């Protein structure tokens, strides 16, 4: 196993059964949405940004998340967003940190919905993310299937449905 800050991290195969490679945060289109597999219909060598999976071609998307309200400034959030986009993240979720138990860090501030709306606008129209879900109740898996199809619709990718 790989050491991570004194803990052992389990190594997973390149394509785990849930469609997510835990080492890379990459979503497999065959597991996105409602469980219906999608296929771009090509068996040729994958173009850059795509990966061949199980004899089928599938566009590769990456997603990451930030929880806000722990004392960060808006400039720090935008800087982190720029860094994530530069690292190749396609889909970003921004949500309000809520303290799950008294043993966890306290909430420093409640982020105003207008700030979430502004960060979504900056993320999509200034920085260039394919999709940003941003709001107080947004969580990392927030409407992931919808985001997947919306982003591919923006890029002009078409899919045919195949049996599970």
mmCIF file of N, CA and C in Angstrom, residues 20 30 62 105 147:
data_model
loop_
_atom_site.group_PDB
_atom_site.id
_atom_site.type_symbol
_atom_site.label_atom_id
_atom_site.label_comp_id
_atom_site.label_asym_id
_atom_site.label_seq_id
_atom_site.Cartn_x
_atom_site.Cartn_y
_atom_site.Cartn_z
ATOM 1 N N UNK A 20 -15.450 4.646 -10.597
ATOM 2 C CA UNK A 20 -14.608 5.753 -10.190
ATOM 3 C C UNK A 20 -13.240 5.211 -9.845
ATOM 4 N N UNK A 30 -19.688 5.106 -18.056
ATOM 5 C CA UNK A 30 -20.521 3.915 -18.030
ATOM 6 C C UNK A 30 -21.290 3.795 -16.729
ATOM 7 N N UNK A 62 -13.290 14.832 -15.080
ATOM 8 C CA UNK A 62 -12.837 14.876 -13.696
ATOM 9 C C UNK A 62 -13.706 15.859 -12.930
ATOM 10 N N UNK A 105 -14.542 20.588 13.083
ATOM 11 C CA UNK A 105 -14.305 22.036 13.058
ATOM 12 C C UNK A 105 -15.617 22.805 13.055
ATOM 13 N N UNK A 147 -24.935 16.764 -14.504
ATOM 14 C CA UNK A 147 -23.751 17.534 -14.875
ATOM 15 C C UNK A 147 -22.995 16.849 -16.003
#
